[in-house]
Amino acid sequence: MDLFRAHVLVCGGTGCSSSGSAELIKRFEEQIERNGLDREVKVVRTGCFGLCEAGPVVIVYPEGTFYSRIHLEDVDEIVSEHLLKGRIVQHLVYKEKADEEQHLTLDNIDFYRPQKRLALRNCGVIDPENIDEYIAFDGYKALAKVLTEMTPEQVIAEVLKSGLRGRGGAGFPTGKKWQFAAASKADQKYMVCNADEGDPGAFMDRSVLEGDPHSVLEAMAIGGYAIGASEGYIYVRAEYPIAVKRLEIAINQAREYGLLGKNIFGSGFDFDIFIRLGAGAFVCGEETALMHSIEGGRGEPKPKPPFPAVRGLFDKPTNINNVETLANIPQIILNGADWFASIGTENSKGTKVFALGGKINNTGLVEVPMGTPLRDIIYKIGGGIPNGKAFKAVQTGGPSGGCIPAEYLDIAIDYDSLTSIGSMMGSGGMIVMDEDNCMVDIARFFLDFTVDESCGKCTPCRIGTKRMLEILERIVEGKGEEGDIEKLEALAKNIKATALCGLGQTAPNPVLSTIKYFRNEYEAHIKEKRCPAHHCQKLLNYEITDKCRGCTACARVCPVNAISGSVKEMHHIDTTKCIKCGSCMEKCRFGAIVKN
């Protein structure tokens, strides 16, 4: 066994990979060898560390030094100074404040302090392509315990007792799902992992698969044992090539070690896992549509009942859980249901992973105990809103969720609290908006996504959402009419009551929540032909103020010659000619042009 005095952990998640982390790894290895350190220092490609805004991220242990935004040319300095001479390269260390000089590690960075990483426990810690590293961190120990010490009924009882609820959106108790599937009698059953993560701004499941794929394999095997299944399928988006590659490697390694396949741990239990790639259809995140796709059919939902636990994949009893739900299972088995249930709130146990994006300083992946106040996520972890702007709202639950306004900044993030204010947990996308966001246009954006992704099978979703989108498009273009808000509410009510699947039934949620909390913005668009956020292009008017120096720069870039004025004299915009492209405002060096 090789022992190293230092380890260089380089983020190998999608975000950092797109910023060149693979080249960083190669350069580290070359420079370490060139400096004769290859027997002392090991370079490890890991999954996502979470703080994507600071990527590419490199952490050097044993000091735990957190280097951020590392470029290829920085590698030589880290090797020669830190690894060779033991001197931390201060100007490359992550800083939370411009004048900060302290030595920051994962333990003392504000982004990580309020977090509790359970599902993400190994992401950024181990090499996801090395099964030995997963085993060194108690990997497959839970599966061994289940197969050698527990009955299927005991496993289900432990998951039930833990209070774990589905992290894919609906929040259904995981133990009950397993219980229903176990109760169904059949010659063949299936465990399915839903990794078809399609919400805009969501990348929680992708990061788990990229950083800790074995945790999902182990959980599926445990679930297979509990319900009596011998086969499992992971349905993952083809747009996740790194996740797919690491899943393939992990499955092959688990088979080689006898942790998948026949007679696992000599228990007589057989279980194997196969990957199926999705083509990117949002509707395939719905469980019945997902199963149709695995079977080779068109991804369309079907009415329930029968539920998958009774008749699912290939008409056999099937249990479906999403990636994050499964990532919690091994820890529940190892540490006990009481341990997991002690985290979170009365009806929302454990932690939740969120993909934090939008108008926020610290974009990235966060995991917090259920019940954490929204304010803590936005300001303590997220670092607040850029450029001193005011927080306006946050969208949770993606196209199926709703907008939470500033008045609910202190709400506890759990299933019941979010539902009570017209939003939902969803899979974990959390998109932050500031004062410059138009909430009518936000509703239009999400509905446009839903209309585009509708499978078209049922009339309410296929036609109803299209009619809603047409009304919203008229409103943001300044063509809204009295009664449009009421039409949107009536259509939304009918769609929620009659759409075939959960995706269609929740499609109106972004519209309803924005009407509920930002009705004044809808009314301003319709009655005053004005966008209060100065966002909707067709409702904007550009005006030149007395700050104008008469430099003529704005007139020279105007594509329709709507700006007039002499050199060194104040200019004017002819609003009848202006096409509201904003070129003049971008070009003005004196801040003399404003939107109103």
Coordinates of C-alpha atoms in Angstrom, one line a residue:
M1 CA 0.0 0.0 0.0
D2 CA 1.4 3.4 -1.0
L3 CA 1.6 6.1 1.6
F4 CA 1.8 9.7 0.6
R5 CA 2.6 12.8 2.7
A6 CA 0.3 15.0 0.7
H7 CA -2.7 14.7 -1.5
V8 CA -3.8 17.1 -4.2
L9 CA -7.6 16.9 -4.7
V10 CA -8.8 18.4 -8.0
C11 CA -12.5 18.8 -8.7
G12 CA -13.5 16.6 -11.6
G13 CA -17.2 17.6 -11.7
T14 CA -18.8 18.9 -14.9
G15 CA -18.4 22.6 -13.9
C16 CA -14.7 22.4 -13.1
S17 CA -14.1 20.0 -16.0
S18 CA -15.5 22.5 -18.4
S19 CA -13.0 25.0 -17.0
G20 CA -10.1 22.7 -17.7
S21 CA -9.6 20.7 -14.5
A22 CA -8.5 17.6 -16.6
E23 CA -5.6 19.7 -17.9
L24 CA -4.8 20.8 -14.3
I25 CA -4.6 17.2 -13.2
K26 CA -2.2 16.4 -16.0
R27 CA 0.0 19.4 -15.3
F28 CA 0.1 18.6 -11.5
E29 CA 1.2 15.0 -12.3
E30 CA 3.9 16.3 -14.7
Q31 CA 5.3 18.9 -12.3
I32 CA 5.2 16.6 -9.3
E33 CA 7.2 14.0 -11.2
R34 CA 9.6 16.7 -12.5
N35 CA 10.3 17.8 -9.0
G36 CA 10.8 14.2 -7.8
L37 CA 7.7 14.2 -5.6
D38 CA 5.8 11.4 -7.3
R39 CA 6.4 9.0 -4.4
E40 CA 5.4 11.6 -1.8
V41 CA 2.4 13.4 -3.4
K42 CA -0.7 11.9 -5.0
V43 CA -3.1 13.7 -7.3
V44 CA -6.8 12.7 -6.9
R45 CA -9.6 13.6 -9.3
T46 CA -12.7 13.9 -7.2
G47 CA -16.3 14.9 -7.8
C48 CA -17.9 18.3 -7.2
F49 CA -16.8 20.2 -4.0
G50 CA -20.0 22.3 -4.2
L51 CA -18.6 25.8 -4.4
C52 CA -18.9 26.0 -8.2
E53 CA -18.5 29.7 -8.3
A54 CA -14.9 29.3 -7.2
G55 CA -13.9 26.6 -9.7
P56 CA -11.7 25.1 -10.7
V57 CA -11.0 24.1 -7.1
V58 CA -7.9 22.4 -5.8
I59 CA -7.5 21.3 -2.2
V60 CA -4.1 20.3 -0.8
Y61 CA -4.0 18.0 2.2
P62 CA -3.0 17.5 5.0
E63 CA -3.2 21.3 5.4
G64 CA -6.7 21.4 3.7
T65 CA -5.7 24.5 1.8
F66 CA -8.6 25.6 -0.5
Y67 CA -7.2 27.0 -3.7
S68 CA -9.8 28.5 -6.1
R69 CA -10.1 29.6 -9.7
I70 CA -6.9 27.8 -10.6
H71 CA -5.3 28.3 -14.0
L72 CA -2.8 26.1 -15.7
E73 CA 0.0 28.5 -15.0
D74 CA -0.8 28.4 -11.3
V75 CA 0.1 24.7 -11.0
D76 CA 3.8 25.2 -11.2
E77 CA 3.7 27.7 -8.3
I78 CA 1.6 25.4 -6.1
V79 CA 4.0 22.5 -6.7
S80 CA 7.2 24.5 -6.2
E81 CA 6.1 26.5 -3.3
H82 CA 3.5 24.5 -1.4
L83 CA 4.3 20.9 -2.2
L84 CA 8.1 21.3 -2.4
K85 CA 8.9 24.1 0.1
G86 CA 5.8 23.9 2.4
R87 CA 4.8 27.5 1.8
I88 CA 1.1 28.1 1.1
V89 CA 0.5 30.3 -2.0
Q90 CA -1.7 32.9 -0.3
H91 CA -2.7 34.8 -3.4
L92 CA -4.4 31.6 -4.8
V93 CA -6.2 30.7 -1.7
Y94 CA -10.0 31.2 -1.8
K95 CA -11.0 34.5 -0.2
E96 CA -14.5 35.4 1.1
K97 CA -13.5 39.1 1.4
A98 CA -11.1 41.0 -0.8
D99 CA -8.7 41.8 2.1
E100 CA -8.8 38.4 3.7
E101 CA -5.5 36.8 4.6
Q102 CA -6.4 33.8 6.8
H103 CA -5.7 30.3 5.7
L104 CA -9.1 29.0 4.5
T105 CA -10.0 25.3 4.5
L106 CA -13.4 23.5 4.2
D107 CA -13.8 23.8 8.0
N108 CA -13.7 27.6 8.1
I109 CA -15.3 28.8 4.9
D110 CA -18.7 30.4 5.4
F111 CA -20.2 28.5 2.4
Y112 CA -19.6 25.1 4.2
R113 CA -20.2 26.0 7.9
P114 CA -24.0 25.7 8.0
Q115 CA -24.0 22.6 5.7
K116 CA -24.3 19.0 6.7
R117 CA -23.3 16.6 3.9
L118 CA -24.9 13.2 3.9
A119 CA -25.9 12.6 0.3
L120 CA -22.8 14.5 -0.7
R121 CA -20.6 13.0 2.0
N122 CA -18.0 11.6 -0.5
C123 CA -18.3 14.2 -3.3
G124 CA -15.0 16.0 -3.4
V125 CA -13.5 13.6 -1.0
I126 CA -12.8 10.4 -3.0
D127 CA -11.9 9.4 -6.5
P128 CA -15.2 8.3 -7.9
E129 CA -13.5 6.0 -10.4
N130 CA -11.7 4.0 -7.6
I131 CA -13.9 1.5 -5.8
D132 CA -11.1 1.0 -3.2
E133 CA -11.5 4.6 -2.0
Y134 CA -15.3 4.1 -1.7
I135 CA -14.7 1.0 0.4
A136 CA -12.2 2.8 2.5
F137 CA -15.0 5.2 3.5
D138 CA -17.3 2.4 4.7
G139 CA -18.5 1.7 1.1
Y140 CA -20.6 -1.5 0.7
K141 CA -20.5 -2.0 4.5
A142 CA -24.2 -1.3 4.7
L143 CA -24.9 -3.9 1.9
A144 CA -22.9 -6.4 3.8
K145 CA -24.8 -5.7 7.0
V146 CA -28.1 -6.0 5.3
L147 CA -27.3 -9.3 3.6
T148 CA -25.7 -11.0 6.6
E149 CA -27.6 -9.6 9.6
M150 CA -31.0 -8.3 8.4
T151 CA -34.2 -9.6 6.9
P152 CA -35.9 -7.7 4.0
E153 CA -38.6 -6.8 6.5
Q154 CA -36.1 -5.3 8.9
V155 CA -34.5 -3.2 6.2
I156 CA -37.9 -1.8 5.2
A157 CA -38.7 -1.1 8.8
E158 CA -35.4 0.8 9.3
V159 CA -36.1 3.0 6.2
L160 CA -39.6 3.6 7.4
K161 CA -38.5 4.5 10.9
S162 CA -35.9 7.0 9.5
G163 CA -38.6 9.1 8.0
L164 CA -36.7 9.4 4.7
R165 CA -39.0 11.0 2.0
G166 CA -38.5 11.0 -1.7
R167 CA -36.1 13.7 -2.8
G168 CA -37.4 13.8 -6.4
G169 CA -40.2 16.2 -5.7
A170 CA -43.3 14.5 -4.3
G171 CA -41.8 13.7 -0.9
F172 CA -43.5 10.3 -0.6
P173 CA -42.1 8.2 2.3
T174 CA -39.4 5.9 0.8
G175 CA -40.1 3.1 3.3
K176 CA -43.7 2.9 2.2
K177 CA -42.7 2.7 -1.4
W178 CA -40.4 -0.2 -0.6
Q179 CA -43.2 -1.8 1.5
F180 CA -45.7 -1.7 -1.3
A181 CA -43.3 -3.2 -3.8
A182 CA -42.3 -5.9 -1.4
A183 CA -45.9 -6.9 -0.8
S184 CA -46.5 -7.5 -4.5
K185 CA -46.1 -11.1 -5.5
A186 CA -44.2 -11.7 -8.8
D187 CA -41.5 -13.9 -10.4
Q188 CA -39.5 -10.8 -11.2
K189 CA -39.2 -7.3 -9.6
Y190 CA -37.1 -4.2 -10.5
M191 CA -35.4 -1.4 -8.7
V192 CA -35.1 1.7 -10.8
C193 CA -33.0 4.9 -10.2
N194 CA -34.5 8.0 -11.7
A195 CA -31.5 10.1 -12.8
D196 CA -33.4 12.0 -15.5
E197 CA -32.8 15.4 -13.9
G198 CA -34.5 17.9 -16.2
D199 CA -35.4 21.0 -14.1
P200 CA -33.7 24.2 -15.4
G201 CA -30.8 25.0 -13.0
A202 CA -30.8 21.6 -11.3
F203 CA -27.6 19.5 -11.1
M204 CA -27.9 17.7 -7.7
D205 CA -28.3 14.2 -9.0
R206 CA -25.6 14.7 -11.7
S207 CA -23.1 15.7 -9.0
V208 CA -23.8 12.6 -6.8
L209 CA -23.4 10.3 -9.8
E210 CA -20.2 12.1 -10.8
G211 CA -18.7 12.2 -7.3
D212 CA -20.0 9.1 -5.6
P213 CA -21.6 6.6 -8.0
H214 CA -21.0 3.6 -5.8
S215 CA -23.4 5.0 -3.1
V216 CA -26.2 4.7 -5.6
L217 CA -25.3 1.2 -6.7
E218 CA -25.0 0.1 -3.0
A219 CA -28.4 1.6 -2.2
M220 CA -30.1 0.0 -5.2
A221 CA -28.7 -3.4 -4.2
I222 CA -30.1 -2.8 -0.6
G223 CA -33.4 -1.8 -2.1
G224 CA -33.4 -4.8 -4.4
Y225 CA -32.9 -7.1 -1.4
A226 CA -35.7 -5.4 0.6
I227 CA -38.3 -5.7 -2.1
G228 CA -37.2 -9.0 -3.7
A229 CA -35.8 -7.6 -7.0
S230 CA -32.9 -9.1 -8.8
E231 CA -32.4 -6.4 -11.5
G232 CA -32.0 -2.7 -11.4
Y233 CA -31.9 0.1 -14.0
I234 CA -30.4 3.5 -13.8
Y235 CA -32.2 5.9 -16.2
V236 CA -29.8 8.8 -16.7
R237 CA -29.7 11.7 -19.2
A238 CA -27.3 11.2 -22.1
E239 CA -26.4 14.9 -21.6
Y240 CA -24.5 13.8 -18.5
P241 CA -21.5 12.1 -20.2
I242 CA -19.2 12.3 -17.1
A243 CA -21.9 10.8 -14.9
V244 CA -22.6 8.0 -17.4
K245 CA -18.9 7.2 -17.8
R246 CA -18.3 7.0 -14.0
L247 CA -21.5 4.9 -13.5
E248 CA -20.2 2.4 -16.2
I249 CA -16.8 2.2 -14.4
A250 CA -18.5 1.8 -11.0
I251 CA -20.8 -1.0 -12.2
N252 CA -17.9 -2.9 -13.8
Q253 CA -15.8 -2.5 -10.7
A254 CA -18.7 -3.7 -8.4
R255 CA -19.2 -6.7 -10.6
E256 CA -15.5 -7.5 -10.5
Y257 CA -15.5 -7.3 -6.7
G258 CA -18.6 -9.5 -6.5
L259 CA -20.7 -6.7 -5.1
L260 CA -23.1 -7.0 -8.1
G261 CA -24.0 -10.2 -9.8
K262 CA -24.6 -13.7 -8.3
N263 CA -24.5 -14.7 -4.7
I264 CA -23.4 -11.4 -3.2
F265 CA -21.5 -11.8 0.0
G266 CA -22.3 -15.5 -0.2
S267 CA -25.8 -14.7 0.9
G268 CA -27.6 -16.3 -2.1
F269 CA -28.9 -12.8 -3.2
D270 CA -28.5 -12.0 -6.9
F271 CA -28.6 -8.5 -8.1
D272 CA -27.3 -6.6 -11.1
I273 CA -27.7 -3.1 -12.5
F274 CA -28.0 -1.8 -16.1
I275 CA -27.8 1.7 -17.5
R276 CA -30.4 3.2 -19.8
L277 CA -29.8 6.6 -21.4
G278 CA -32.5 9.2 -21.7
A279 CA -32.7 11.5 -24.7
G280 CA -33.5 14.6 -22.7
A281 CA -37.3 14.7 -22.5
F282 CA -38.4 16.4 -19.3
V283 CA -41.5 14.2 -19.1
C284 CA -39.3 11.1 -18.7
G285 CA -38.7 12.3 -15.1
E286 CA -42.3 11.2 -14.5
E287 CA -42.0 7.6 -13.3
T288 CA -44.5 5.9 -15.7
A289 CA -43.0 7.8 -18.7
L290 CA -39.6 6.8 -17.6
M291 CA -40.6 3.1 -17.5
H292 CA -42.0 3.4 -21.0
S293 CA -38.7 4.8 -22.2
I294 CA -36.7 2.0 -20.6
E295 CA -39.0 -0.5 -22.4
G296 CA -38.1 1.2 -25.7
G297 CA -41.4 3.0 -26.1
R298 CA -42.3 6.7 -26.4
G299 CA -41.8 8.6 -23.1
E300 CA -45.4 9.2 -22.2
P301 CA -47.1 8.9 -18.8
K302 CA -50.0 6.6 -18.1
P303 CA -52.9 6.8 -15.6
K304 CA -52.4 5.5 -12.0
P305 CA -53.4 3.2 -10.5
P306 CA -52.1 0.7 -11.1
F307 CA -49.0 2.1 -9.4
P308 CA -45.5 0.9 -10.3
A309 CA -45.2 -1.1 -7.1
V310 CA -48.0 -3.3 -8.5
R311 CA -47.4 -3.2 -12.2
G312 CA -44.4 -1.2 -13.4
L313 CA -41.5 -1.9 -15.7
F314 CA -42.2 -4.7 -18.1
D315 CA -45.5 -5.1 -16.2
K316 CA -43.7 -6.3 -13.1
P317 CA -43.6 -4.8 -9.6
T318 CA -41.1 -1.9 -9.6
N319 CA -39.7 0.6 -7.1
I320 CA -38.4 3.9 -8.4
N321 CA -36.3 6.3 -6.3
N322 CA -34.3 9.3 -7.4
V323 CA -30.5 9.6 -7.0
E324 CA -30.4 11.7 -3.8
T325 CA -33.0 9.5 -2.1
L326 CA -30.8 6.5 -2.7
A327 CA -27.6 8.2 -1.7
N328 CA -29.0 8.4 1.9
I329 CA -29.8 4.7 2.2
P330 CA -26.3 3.3 3.1
Q331 CA -25.9 5.9 5.8
I332 CA -29.3 5.1 7.3
I333 CA -28.4 1.4 7.5
L334 CA -25.0 2.0 9.0
N335 CA -25.9 4.8 11.5
G336 CA -29.4 3.8 12.2
A337 CA -32.9 5.2 11.6
D338 CA -32.8 7.2 14.9
W339 CA -29.6 9.0 13.8
F340 CA -31.2 10.1 10.5
A341 CA -34.5 11.0 12.1
S342 CA -32.7 13.3 14.6
I343 CA -31.7 15.6 11.7
G344 CA -34.3 17.9 10.2
T345 CA -37.9 18.6 11.3
E346 CA -40.8 16.5 12.6
N347 CA -42.2 15.7 9.2
S348 CA -39.1 16.3 7.0
K349 CA -36.2 14.2 8.2
G350 CA -32.5 14.4 7.2
T351 CA -30.9 16.9 4.8
K352 CA -31.7 18.3 1.4
V353 CA -29.4 19.1 -1.5
F354 CA -30.0 22.3 -3.5
A355 CA -28.5 23.6 -6.7
L356 CA -28.1 27.3 -5.8
G357 CA -28.1 29.5 -8.9
G358 CA -29.3 32.7 -10.4
K359 CA -28.6 36.1 -8.8
I360 CA -26.5 34.8 -5.9
N361 CA -22.8 35.3 -5.1
N362 CA -21.9 31.7 -4.3
T363 CA -23.5 29.5 -7.0
G364 CA -23.1 25.9 -6.4
L365 CA -24.3 22.7 -4.6
V366 CA -25.4 22.9 -1.0
E367 CA -26.7 20.4 1.5
V368 CA -28.5 21.6 4.6
P369 CA -30.6 20.0 7.4
M370 CA -34.3 20.2 6.6
G371 CA -35.8 23.2 8.4
T372 CA -32.9 25.5 7.7
P373 CA -34.2 29.0 7.2
L374 CA -34.2 30.3 3.6
R375 CA -32.3 33.4 4.8
D376 CA -29.4 31.2 5.9
I377 CA -29.2 29.6 2.5
I378 CA -29.3 32.9 0.6
Y379 CA -27.1 35.0 2.8
K380 CA -24.9 32.7 5.0
I381 CA -24.2 30.0 2.4
G382 CA -25.0 31.9 -0.8
G383 CA -23.2 35.0 0.2
G384 CA -26.1 37.3 -0.7
I385 CA -27.1 39.1 -3.9
P386 CA -24.4 40.4 -6.2
N387 CA -23.8 44.2 -6.6
G388 CA -25.8 45.1 -3.5
K389 CA -29.1 44.4 -5.2
A390 CA -32.2 43.6 -3.2
F391 CA -33.4 40.0 -2.9
K392 CA -36.8 39.7 -4.6
A393 CA -37.7 36.0 -4.8
V394 CA -36.4 32.5 -5.1
Q395 CA -37.9 29.8 -7.3
T396 CA -37.9 26.3 -5.8
G397 CA -39.1 23.1 -7.4
G398 CA -38.3 24.2 -11.0
P399 CA -41.2 24.3 -13.5
S400 CA -43.4 22.4 -11.0
G401 CA -42.7 24.8 -8.1
G402 CA -43.3 28.3 -7.2
C403 CA -41.7 31.6 -6.3
I404 CA -41.0 32.5 -2.6
P405 CA -41.0 36.3 -2.1
A406 CA -38.8 38.3 0.3
E407 CA -41.5 38.3 3.0
Y408 CA -40.9 34.6 3.5
L409 CA -37.1 34.8 3.8
D410 CA -37.3 33.3 7.3
I411 CA -39.4 30.3 6.3
A412 CA -38.0 26.9 7.2
I413 CA -37.1 24.9 4.2
D414 CA -39.1 21.7 4.5
Y415 CA -41.8 19.9 2.6
D416 CA -44.8 21.2 4.5
S417 CA -43.7 24.8 4.9
L418 CA -43.0 25.2 1.2
T419 CA -46.3 23.7 0.2
S420 CA -48.2 26.0 2.6
I421 CA -47.0 29.1 0.7
G422 CA -47.7 27.7 -2.8
S423 CA -44.2 26.4 -3.6
M424 CA -42.7 22.9 -3.2
M425 CA -39.4 21.2 -2.5
G426 CA -39.1 19.7 -5.9
S427 CA -35.9 17.9 -6.8
G428 CA -33.8 20.8 -5.4
G429 CA -33.3 23.6 -7.9
M430 CA -33.2 27.0 -6.2
I431 CA -33.0 30.0 -8.5
V432 CA -32.5 33.3 -6.8
M433 CA -33.9 36.5 -8.3
D434 CA -33.2 40.2 -7.5
E435 CA -34.9 43.5 -8.1
D436 CA -34.1 43.4 -11.8
N437 CA -36.1 40.3 -12.5
C438 CA -39.6 40.6 -13.9
M439 CA -41.9 38.1 -12.2
V440 CA -44.3 38.0 -15.1
D441 CA -41.4 37.1 -17.4
I442 CA -40.2 34.5 -14.9
A443 CA -43.6 32.8 -15.1
R444 CA -43.5 33.0 -18.9
F445 CA -40.0 31.4 -18.9
F446 CA -41.0 28.4 -16.9
L447 CA -44.3 27.9 -18.8
D448 CA -42.5 28.2 -22.1
F449 CA -40.2 25.3 -20.9
T450 CA -43.2 23.2 -19.9
V451 CA -45.0 23.8 -23.2
D452 CA -41.9 22.8 -25.1
E453 CA -41.4 19.7 -23.0
S454 CA -45.1 18.5 -22.9
C455 CA -45.4 15.0 -24.3
G456 CA -48.8 16.1 -25.7
K457 CA -50.7 13.1 -24.6
C458 CA -53.4 14.8 -22.6
T459 CA -55.4 17.9 -23.7
P460 CA -55.1 20.0 -20.5
C461 CA -51.3 20.0 -20.7
R462 CA -50.9 20.1 -24.5
I463 CA -53.5 22.9 -25.1
G464 CA -54.1 24.5 -21.7
T465 CA -50.5 25.4 -21.0
K466 CA -50.2 26.7 -24.6
R467 CA -53.1 29.0 -24.1
M468 CA -51.6 30.2 -20.8
L469 CA -48.3 30.9 -22.5
E470 CA -50.0 32.9 -25.2
I471 CA -51.6 35.2 -22.6
L472 CA -48.3 35.6 -20.8
E473 CA -46.5 36.5 -24.0
R474 CA -49.1 39.1 -24.8
I475 CA -48.7 40.6 -21.3
V476 CA -44.9 41.0 -21.5
E477 CA -45.2 42.5 -25.0
G478 CA -47.5 45.2 -23.7
K479 CA -50.7 43.7 -25.2
G480 CA -52.3 42.5 -22.0
E481 CA -56.0 43.0 -21.5
E482 CA -58.3 43.4 -18.5
G483 CA -59.4 39.9 -17.4
D484 CA -56.1 38.2 -18.5
I485 CA -55.2 37.5 -14.9
E486 CA -58.5 35.8 -14.2
K487 CA -58.2 33.8 -17.4
L488 CA -54.8 32.6 -16.3
E489 CA -56.2 31.5 -12.9
A490 CA -59.1 29.7 -14.5
L491 CA -56.9 27.8 -16.9
A492 CA -54.5 26.9 -14.2
K493 CA -57.3 25.5 -12.0
N494 CA -58.6 23.3 -14.8
I495 CA -55.1 22.1 -15.8
K496 CA -54.2 21.2 -12.2
A497 CA -57.5 19.3 -11.8
T498 CA -57.5 17.3 -15.1
A499 CA -53.9 16.8 -16.4
L500 CA -52.8 13.2 -16.7
C501 CA -49.5 13.3 -14.8
G502 CA -47.9 15.2 -12.0
L503 CA -45.8 17.3 -14.4
G504 CA -48.9 18.6 -16.1
Q505 CA -50.8 19.1 -12.9
T506 CA -48.0 21.2 -11.4
A507 CA -47.2 23.1 -14.6
P508 CA -49.3 26.2 -13.6
N509 CA -47.6 26.6 -10.2
P510 CA -45.0 29.3 -11.3
V511 CA -47.9 31.3 -12.8
L512 CA -50.2 31.0 -9.7
S513 CA -47.4 31.8 -7.2
T514 CA -46.3 34.9 -9.1
I515 CA -49.9 36.1 -9.4
K516 CA -50.4 35.5 -5.7
Y517 CA -47.3 37.4 -4.5
F518 CA -46.6 39.8 -7.4
R519 CA -50.1 40.6 -8.8
N520 CA -49.1 44.3 -8.8
E521 CA -46.5 43.5 -11.5
Y522 CA -49.1 41.8 -13.7
E523 CA -51.5 44.7 -13.2
A524 CA -48.7 47.2 -14.1
H525 CA -48.0 45.3 -17.4
I526 CA -51.7 45.1 -18.3
K527 CA -53.1 48.4 -17.1
E528 CA -50.1 50.8 -17.3
K529 CA -48.2 49.0 -20.1
R530 CA -45.2 49.2 -17.8
C531 CA -42.7 46.7 -16.5
P532 CA -41.8 47.7 -12.9
A533 CA -38.5 45.8 -13.1
H534 CA -37.6 47.5 -16.4
H535 CA -37.0 44.1 -17.9
C536 CA -39.6 43.5 -20.6
Q537 CA -38.1 45.0 -23.7
K538 CA -41.4 45.9 -25.5
L539 CA -42.5 47.9 -22.4
L540 CA -39.2 49.9 -22.0
N541 CA -38.6 53.5 -22.9
Y542 CA -35.0 54.8 -23.1
E543 CA -34.4 58.4 -22.0
I544 CA -31.2 60.6 -22.2
T545 CA -30.7 62.6 -19.0
D546 CA -28.8 65.8 -18.4
K547 CA -25.6 63.8 -17.7
C548 CA -25.2 63.7 -21.5
R549 CA -21.9 65.1 -22.7
G550 CA -22.8 65.2 -26.4
C551 CA -20.1 62.7 -27.4
T552 CA -22.4 61.2 -30.1
A553 CA -21.4 57.6 -29.2
C554 CA -25.1 56.6 -28.7
A555 CA -26.2 58.1 -32.0
R556 CA -23.5 56.3 -33.9
V557 CA -24.6 52.9 -32.6
C558 CA -28.3 53.4 -33.0
P559 CA -29.4 51.0 -35.8
V560 CA -32.5 53.1 -36.7
N561 CA -31.2 56.6 -36.3
A562 CA -33.6 57.4 -33.4
I563 CA -31.1 59.6 -31.6
S564 CA -30.4 63.2 -32.6
G565 CA -28.2 66.0 -31.3
S566 CA -25.1 68.0 -32.0
V567 CA -21.6 67.4 -30.7
K568 CA -21.2 68.6 -27.1
E569 CA -24.9 69.2 -26.7
M570 CA -27.6 67.0 -25.0
H571 CA -29.0 64.4 -27.3
H572 CA -32.6 63.1 -27.6
I573 CA -34.3 59.8 -28.4
D574 CA -37.3 59.7 -30.7
T575 CA -39.5 57.1 -29.0
T576 CA -41.5 56.5 -32.2
K577 CA -38.4 55.3 -34.0
C578 CA -36.7 53.5 -31.0
I579 CA -36.7 49.7 -31.3
K580 CA -35.5 49.4 -27.7
C581 CA -32.4 47.4 -28.5
G582 CA -30.4 49.0 -25.6
S583 CA -27.3 49.6 -27.8
C584 CA -27.2 53.3 -26.8
M585 CA -27.3 52.5 -23.1
E586 CA -24.5 49.9 -23.4
K587 CA -22.3 52.4 -25.4
C588 CA -22.8 55.4 -23.1
R589 CA -19.8 56.0 -20.9
F590 CA -21.4 58.6 -18.7
G591 CA -24.5 56.8 -17.4
A592 CA -26.7 59.4 -19.2
I593 CA -29.2 56.9 -20.6
V594 CA -31.8 55.3 -18.3
K595 CA -34.7 52.9 -18.7
N596 CA -38.2 53.7 -17.6

